[in-house]
Amino acid sequence: STYGKPAYRLPDQAETEAVIVDWLEETMDQPGVLLGYALGRAQELIELADRAGRDRIRYTPSIGALNEPIAAAQERSFPGAVESRIMPEPGDALILPAQTGSLSFVETLREDEDAILAGFSGWAIDDSYRYARDLDVAFPLSDHCDFDELRSLVDAVDPSRVYTHHGSVASLATQLT
């Protein structure tokens, strides 16, 4: 029930990815610090930065450790490399876990290296997400079902009972009944 309110209708995934790639290309003259969940979102961001032609793609050891089993299962490798200490340059993309965006070294990168801080979450559908996290830009990229997808899933399965869990449980339950 994460996005179980009608306000949470996310744009098409392919369109969102195209907008992100365009943004990464347009801002090539600055380092990009990309914040997303370490599992799932970070791997998407690595791929999008690669599609945009970012010069160097770097990520934390924690993201690198998650990349290994994913890459093994898919019999491929992720572009970029693990780096625990990096001073990104223009054209670079540094992918960090979402919760690290408020750490002092990130603010130093913004001030000293003119890095752009970008967040990626379905919550970015609401402008308050960007401002609450002090981001330069935010994109509504999510691997969760949005409101319409949740409703479609319930319609397709046609269960006799639905349990809502996590997030907008009351709103979704009301919408479904």
PDB file of C-alpha atoms in Angstrom:
ATOM      1  CA  SER A   1       0.000   0.000   0.000  1.00  0.00           C
ATOM      2  CA  THR A   2       3.004   2.306  -0.297  1.00  0.00           C
ATOM      3  CA  TYR A   3       1.341   4.458  -2.957  1.00  0.00           C
ATOM      4  CA  GLY A   4      -2.237   3.610  -2.002  1.00  0.00           C
ATOM      5  CA  LYS A   5      -3.594   7.133  -2.490  1.00  0.00           C
ATOM      6  CA  PRO A   6      -5.011   8.473  -5.768  1.00  0.00           C
ATOM      7  CA  ALA A   7      -2.422  11.292  -5.739  1.00  0.00           C
ATOM      8  CA  TYR A   8       0.321   8.727  -6.315  1.00  0.00           C
ATOM      9  CA  ARG A   9       0.057   8.086 -10.020  1.00  0.00           C
ATOM     10  CA  LEU A  10       3.570   7.779 -11.384  1.00  0.00           C
ATOM     11  CA  PRO A  11       4.582   8.636 -14.938  1.00  0.00           C
ATOM     12  CA  ASP A  12       5.486   5.866 -17.371  1.00  0.00           C
ATOM     13  CA  GLN A  13       8.780   4.177 -16.385  1.00  0.00           C
ATOM     14  CA  ALA A  14      10.352   4.450 -19.859  1.00  0.00           C
ATOM     15  CA  GLU A  15       9.443   8.138 -20.080  1.00  0.00           C
ATOM     16  CA  THR A  16      10.901   8.797 -16.622  1.00  0.00           C
ATOM     17  CA  GLU A  17      14.107   6.991 -17.567  1.00  0.00           C
ATOM     18  CA  ALA A  18      14.370   9.047 -20.783  1.00  0.00           C
ATOM     19  CA  VAL A  19      13.972  12.269 -18.787  1.00  0.00           C
ATOM     20  CA  ILE A  20      16.700  11.138 -16.375  1.00  0.00           C
ATOM     21  CA  VAL A  21      19.104  10.236 -19.199  1.00  0.00           C
ATOM     22  CA  ASP A  22      18.440  13.603 -20.860  1.00  0.00           C
ATOM     23  CA  TRP A  23      19.101  15.384 -17.556  1.00  0.00           C
ATOM     24  CA  LEU A  24      22.328  13.434 -17.028  1.00  0.00           C
ATOM     25  CA  GLU A  25      23.473  14.404 -20.541  1.00  0.00           C
ATOM     26  CA  GLU A  26      22.472  18.072 -20.108  1.00  0.00           C
ATOM     27  CA  THR A  27      24.352  18.365 -16.805  1.00  0.00           C
ATOM     28  CA  MET A  28      27.530  16.640 -18.011  1.00  0.00           C
ATOM     29  CA  ASP A  29      29.532  19.754 -17.084  1.00  0.00           C
ATOM     30  CA  GLN A  30      28.933  18.998 -13.399  1.00  0.00           C
ATOM     31  CA  PRO A  31      29.455  15.935 -11.221  1.00  0.00           C
ATOM     32  CA  GLY A  32      26.198  14.187 -10.388  1.00  0.00           C
ATOM     33  CA  VAL A  33      25.539  12.718  -6.962  1.00  0.00           C
ATOM     34  CA  LEU A  34      22.640  10.308  -7.422  1.00  0.00           C
ATOM     35  CA  LEU A  35      20.758   9.094  -4.352  1.00  0.00           C
ATOM     36  CA  GLY A  36      18.694   5.926  -4.402  1.00  0.00           C
ATOM     37  CA  TYR A  37      18.064   2.766  -2.432  1.00  0.00           C
ATOM     38  CA  ALA A  38      21.140   0.530  -2.483  1.00  0.00           C
ATOM     39  CA  LEU A  39      19.185  -2.459  -3.800  1.00  0.00           C
ATOM     40  CA  GLY A  40      17.306  -1.985  -7.034  1.00  0.00           C
ATOM     41  CA  ARG A  41      17.380   1.767  -7.475  1.00  0.00           C
ATOM     42  CA  ALA A  42      21.171   2.073  -7.348  1.00  0.00           C
ATOM     43  CA  GLN A  43      21.527  -0.536 -10.084  1.00  0.00           C
ATOM     44  CA  GLU A  44      19.000   1.345 -12.233  1.00  0.00           C
ATOM     45  CA  LEU A  45      20.939   4.572 -11.664  1.00  0.00           C
ATOM     46  CA  ILE A  46      24.210   2.923 -12.686  1.00  0.00           C
ATOM     47  CA  GLU A  47      22.611   1.779 -15.936  1.00  0.00           C
ATOM     48  CA  LEU A  48      21.020   5.190 -16.600  1.00  0.00           C
ATOM     49  CA  ALA A  49      24.321   7.011 -15.963  1.00  0.00           C
ATOM     50  CA  ASP A  50      25.982   4.618 -18.405  1.00  0.00           C
ATOM     51  CA  ARG A  51      23.274   5.229 -21.035  1.00  0.00           C
ATOM     52  CA  ALA A  52      23.848   8.967 -20.608  1.00  0.00           C
ATOM     53  CA  GLY A  53      27.566   8.544 -21.251  1.00  0.00           C
ATOM     54  CA  ARG A  54      28.783   9.736 -17.861  1.00  0.00           C
ATOM     55  CA  ASP A  55      32.602   9.587 -17.869  1.00  0.00           C
ATOM     56  CA  ARG A  56      33.148   7.737 -14.615  1.00  0.00           C
ATOM     57  CA  ILE A  57      30.487   5.899 -12.660  1.00  0.00           C
ATOM     58  CA  ARG A  58      31.360   5.221  -9.050  1.00  0.00           C
ATOM     59  CA  TYR A  59      29.409   3.741  -6.160  1.00  0.00           C
ATOM     60  CA  THR A  60      29.943   2.760  -2.562  1.00  0.00           C
ATOM     61  CA  PRO A  61      31.217  -0.618  -1.374  1.00  0.00           C
ATOM     62  CA  SER A  62      27.727  -1.421  -0.029  1.00  0.00           C
ATOM     63  CA  ILE A  63      26.210  -0.909  -3.492  1.00  0.00           C
ATOM     64  CA  GLY A  64      29.083  -2.856  -5.069  1.00  0.00           C
ATOM     65  CA  ALA A  65      28.416  -5.785  -2.742  1.00  0.00           C
ATOM     66  CA  LEU A  66      24.780  -5.845  -3.857  1.00  0.00           C
ATOM     67  CA  ASN A  67      25.797  -5.573  -7.505  1.00  0.00           C
ATOM     68  CA  GLU A  68      27.822  -8.804  -7.344  1.00  0.00           C
ATOM     69  CA  PRO A  69      24.991 -11.353  -6.924  1.00  0.00           C
ATOM     70  CA  ILE A  70      22.745  -9.432  -9.328  1.00  0.00           C
ATOM     71  CA  ALA A  71      25.466  -9.380 -11.977  1.00  0.00           C
ATOM     72  CA  ALA A  72      26.193 -13.084 -11.405  1.00  0.00           C
ATOM     73  CA  ALA A  73      22.515 -14.014 -11.744  1.00  0.00           C
ATOM     74  CA  GLN A  74      22.211 -11.976 -14.938  1.00  0.00           C
ATOM     75  CA  GLU A  75      25.584 -13.167 -16.257  1.00  0.00           C
ATOM     76  CA  ARG A  76      26.832  -9.647 -16.902  1.00  0.00           C
ATOM     77  CA  SER A  77      28.662  -6.861 -15.109  1.00  0.00           C
ATOM     78  CA  PHE A  78      27.682  -3.389 -14.037  1.00  0.00           C
ATOM     79  CA  PRO A  79      29.493  -0.410 -15.517  1.00  0.00           C
ATOM     80  CA  GLY A  80      31.585   1.675 -13.193  1.00  0.00           C
ATOM     81  CA  ALA A  81      33.476   0.685 -10.087  1.00  0.00           C
ATOM     82  CA  VAL A  82      33.451   0.727  -6.317  1.00  0.00           C
ATOM     83  CA  GLU A  83      35.264   3.653  -4.806  1.00  0.00           C
ATOM     84  CA  SER A  84      35.080   4.642  -1.176  1.00  0.00           C
ATOM     85  CA  ARG A  85      36.863   7.988  -1.580  1.00  0.00           C
ATOM     86  CA  ILE A  86      36.117  10.026  -4.646  1.00  0.00           C
ATOM     87  CA  MET A  87      36.209  13.652  -5.558  1.00  0.00           C
ATOM     88  CA  PRO A  88      33.903  13.595  -8.559  1.00  0.00           C
ATOM     89  CA  GLU A  89      34.722  15.696 -11.571  1.00  0.00           C
ATOM     90  CA  PRO A  90      32.469  17.083 -14.278  1.00  0.00           C
ATOM     91  CA  GLY A  91      30.969  14.193 -16.211  1.00  0.00           C
ATOM     92  CA  ASP A  92      31.183  11.783 -13.272  1.00  0.00           C
ATOM     93  CA  ALA A  93      28.246  10.065 -11.597  1.00  0.00           C
ATOM     94  CA  LEU A  94      28.528   9.067  -7.953  1.00  0.00           C
ATOM     95  CA  ILE A  95      25.731   6.746  -6.848  1.00  0.00           C
ATOM     96  CA  LEU A  96      25.098   6.746  -3.098  1.00  0.00           C
ATOM     97  CA  PRO A  97      22.517   5.104  -0.842  1.00  0.00           C
ATOM     98  CA  ALA A  98      19.547   7.422  -0.339  1.00  0.00           C
ATOM     99  CA  GLN A  99      20.131   7.891   3.384  1.00  0.00           C
ATOM    100  CA  THR A 100      23.616   9.379   2.821  1.00  0.00           C
ATOM    101  CA  GLY A 101      22.296  12.553   1.183  1.00  0.00           C
ATOM    102  CA  SER A 102      22.388  14.534   4.412  1.00  0.00           C
ATOM    103  CA  LEU A 103      25.975  13.647   5.341  1.00  0.00           C
ATOM    104  CA  SER A 104      28.489  16.481   5.496  1.00  0.00           C
ATOM    105  CA  PHE A 105      30.734  15.093   2.744  1.00  0.00           C
ATOM    106  CA  VAL A 106      27.811  15.340   0.303  1.00  0.00           C
ATOM    107  CA  GLU A 107      27.373  19.002   1.150  1.00  0.00           C
ATOM    108  CA  THR A 108      31.129  19.474   0.647  1.00  0.00           C
ATOM    109  CA  LEU A 109      30.821  17.926  -2.831  1.00  0.00           C
ATOM    110  CA  ARG A 110      28.022  20.350  -3.629  1.00  0.00           C
ATOM    111  CA  GLU A 111      29.949  23.368  -2.398  1.00  0.00           C
ATOM    112  CA  ASP A 112      33.522  22.542  -3.445  1.00  0.00           C
ATOM    113  CA  GLU A 113      32.968  20.463  -6.582  1.00  0.00           C
ATOM    114  CA  ASP A 114      29.710  22.074  -7.809  1.00  0.00           C
ATOM    115  CA  ALA A 115      28.070  18.639  -7.702  1.00  0.00           C
ATOM    116  CA  ILE A 116      24.344  18.350  -8.372  1.00  0.00           C
ATOM    117  CA  LEU A 117      22.412  16.334  -5.789  1.00  0.00           C
ATOM    118  CA  ALA A 118      19.577  14.291  -7.295  1.00  0.00           C
ATOM    119  CA  GLY A 119      17.062  12.023  -5.572  1.00  0.00           C
ATOM    120  CA  PHE A 120      15.124   9.170  -7.129  1.00  0.00           C
ATOM    121  CA  SER A 121      11.929   7.910  -5.509  1.00  0.00           C
ATOM    122  CA  GLY A 122       8.257   7.536  -6.214  1.00  0.00           C
ATOM    123  CA  TRP A 123       7.731  10.058  -3.439  1.00  0.00           C
ATOM    124  CA  ALA A 124       9.259  12.652  -5.783  1.00  0.00           C
ATOM    125  CA  ILE A 125       5.846  12.873  -7.458  1.00  0.00           C
ATOM    126  CA  ASP A 126       5.264  15.390  -4.668  1.00  0.00           C
ATOM    127  CA  ASP A 127       7.486  18.514  -4.800  1.00  0.00           C
ATOM    128  CA  SER A 128       7.875  18.434  -1.015  1.00  0.00           C
ATOM    129  CA  TYR A 129      10.182  15.396  -1.406  1.00  0.00           C
ATOM    130  CA  ARG A 130      12.831  17.494  -3.128  1.00  0.00           C
ATOM    131  CA  TYR A 131      12.675  20.335  -0.640  1.00  0.00           C
ATOM    132  CA  ALA A 132      12.494  18.159   2.473  1.00  0.00           C
ATOM    133  CA  ARG A 133      15.702  16.409   1.422  1.00  0.00           C
ATOM    134  CA  ASP A 134      17.444  19.556   0.151  1.00  0.00           C
ATOM    135  CA  LEU A 135      17.914  18.113  -3.341  1.00  0.00           C
ATOM    136  CA  ASP A 136      18.751  20.069  -6.458  1.00  0.00           C
ATOM    137  CA  VAL A 137      16.423  17.853  -8.482  1.00  0.00           C
ATOM    138  CA  ALA A 138      14.202  14.819  -7.873  1.00  0.00           C
ATOM    139  CA  PHE A 139      12.743  12.234 -10.219  1.00  0.00           C
ATOM    140  CA  PRO A 140       9.727   9.954  -9.587  1.00  0.00           C
ATOM    141  CA  LEU A 141      11.520   6.663 -10.205  1.00  0.00           C
ATOM    142  CA  SER A 142      10.080   3.727  -8.292  1.00  0.00           C
ATOM    143  CA  ASP A 143       9.857  -0.030  -8.386  1.00  0.00           C
ATOM    144  CA  HIS A 144       6.647  -0.014  -6.351  1.00  0.00           C
ATOM    145  CA  CYS A 145       3.185  -0.189  -7.863  1.00  0.00           C
ATOM    146  CA  ASP A 146       1.536   3.208  -8.049  1.00  0.00           C
ATOM    147  CA  PHE A 147      -2.117   3.722  -7.119  1.00  0.00           C
ATOM    148  CA  ASP A 148      -3.536   2.653 -10.491  1.00  0.00           C
ATOM    149  CA  GLU A 149      -1.293  -0.424 -10.634  1.00  0.00           C
ATOM    150  CA  LEU A 150      -2.383  -1.486  -7.146  1.00  0.00           C
ATOM    151  CA  ARG A 151      -6.032  -1.198  -8.178  1.00  0.00           C
ATOM    152  CA  SER A 152      -5.386  -3.060 -11.433  1.00  0.00           C
ATOM    153  CA  LEU A 153      -3.652  -5.865  -9.566  1.00  0.00           C
ATOM    154  CA  VAL A 154      -6.585  -6.319  -7.216  1.00  0.00           C
ATOM    155  CA  ASP A 155      -9.017  -6.234 -10.159  1.00  0.00           C
ATOM    156  CA  ALA A 156      -6.981  -8.826 -12.066  1.00  0.00           C
ATOM    157  CA  VAL A 157      -6.655 -11.212  -9.123  1.00  0.00           C
ATOM    158  CA  ASP A 158     -10.247 -10.606  -7.931  1.00  0.00           C
ATOM    159  CA  PRO A 159      -9.638 -11.886  -4.406  1.00  0.00           C
ATOM    160  CA  SER A 160     -12.437 -12.322  -1.879  1.00  0.00           C
ATOM    161  CA  ARG A 161     -10.370 -10.471   0.728  1.00  0.00           C
ATOM    162  CA  VAL A 162      -7.538  -7.915   0.480  1.00  0.00           C
ATOM    163  CA  TYR A 163      -5.102  -7.078   3.250  1.00  0.00           C
ATOM    164  CA  THR A 164      -3.404  -3.709   2.947  1.00  0.00           C
ATOM    165  CA  HIS A 165       0.026  -3.307   4.467  1.00  0.00           C
ATOM    166  CA  HIS A 166       2.700  -0.623   4.750  1.00  0.00           C
ATOM    167  CA  GLY A 167       2.040   2.928   3.674  1.00  0.00           C
ATOM    168  CA  SER A 168      -1.391   4.248   2.798  1.00  0.00           C
ATOM    169  CA  VAL A 169      -3.281   1.260   4.177  1.00  0.00           C
ATOM    170  CA  ALA A 170      -6.510   3.023   5.167  1.00  0.00           C
ATOM    171  CA  SER A 171      -6.713   5.015   1.950  1.00  0.00           C
ATOM    172  CA  LEU A 172      -6.182   1.977  -0.239  1.00  0.00           C
ATOM    173  CA  ALA A 173      -8.642  -0.117   1.757  1.00  0.00           C
ATOM    174  CA  THR A 174     -11.264   2.623   1.361  1.00  0.00           C
ATOM    175  CA  GLN A 175     -10.579   2.921  -2.382  1.00  0.00           C
ATOM    176  CA  LEU A 176     -10.865  -0.834  -2.882  1.00  0.00           C
ATOM    177  CA  THR A 177     -14.149  -1.118  -1.015  1.00  0.00           C
TER     178      THR A 177
END
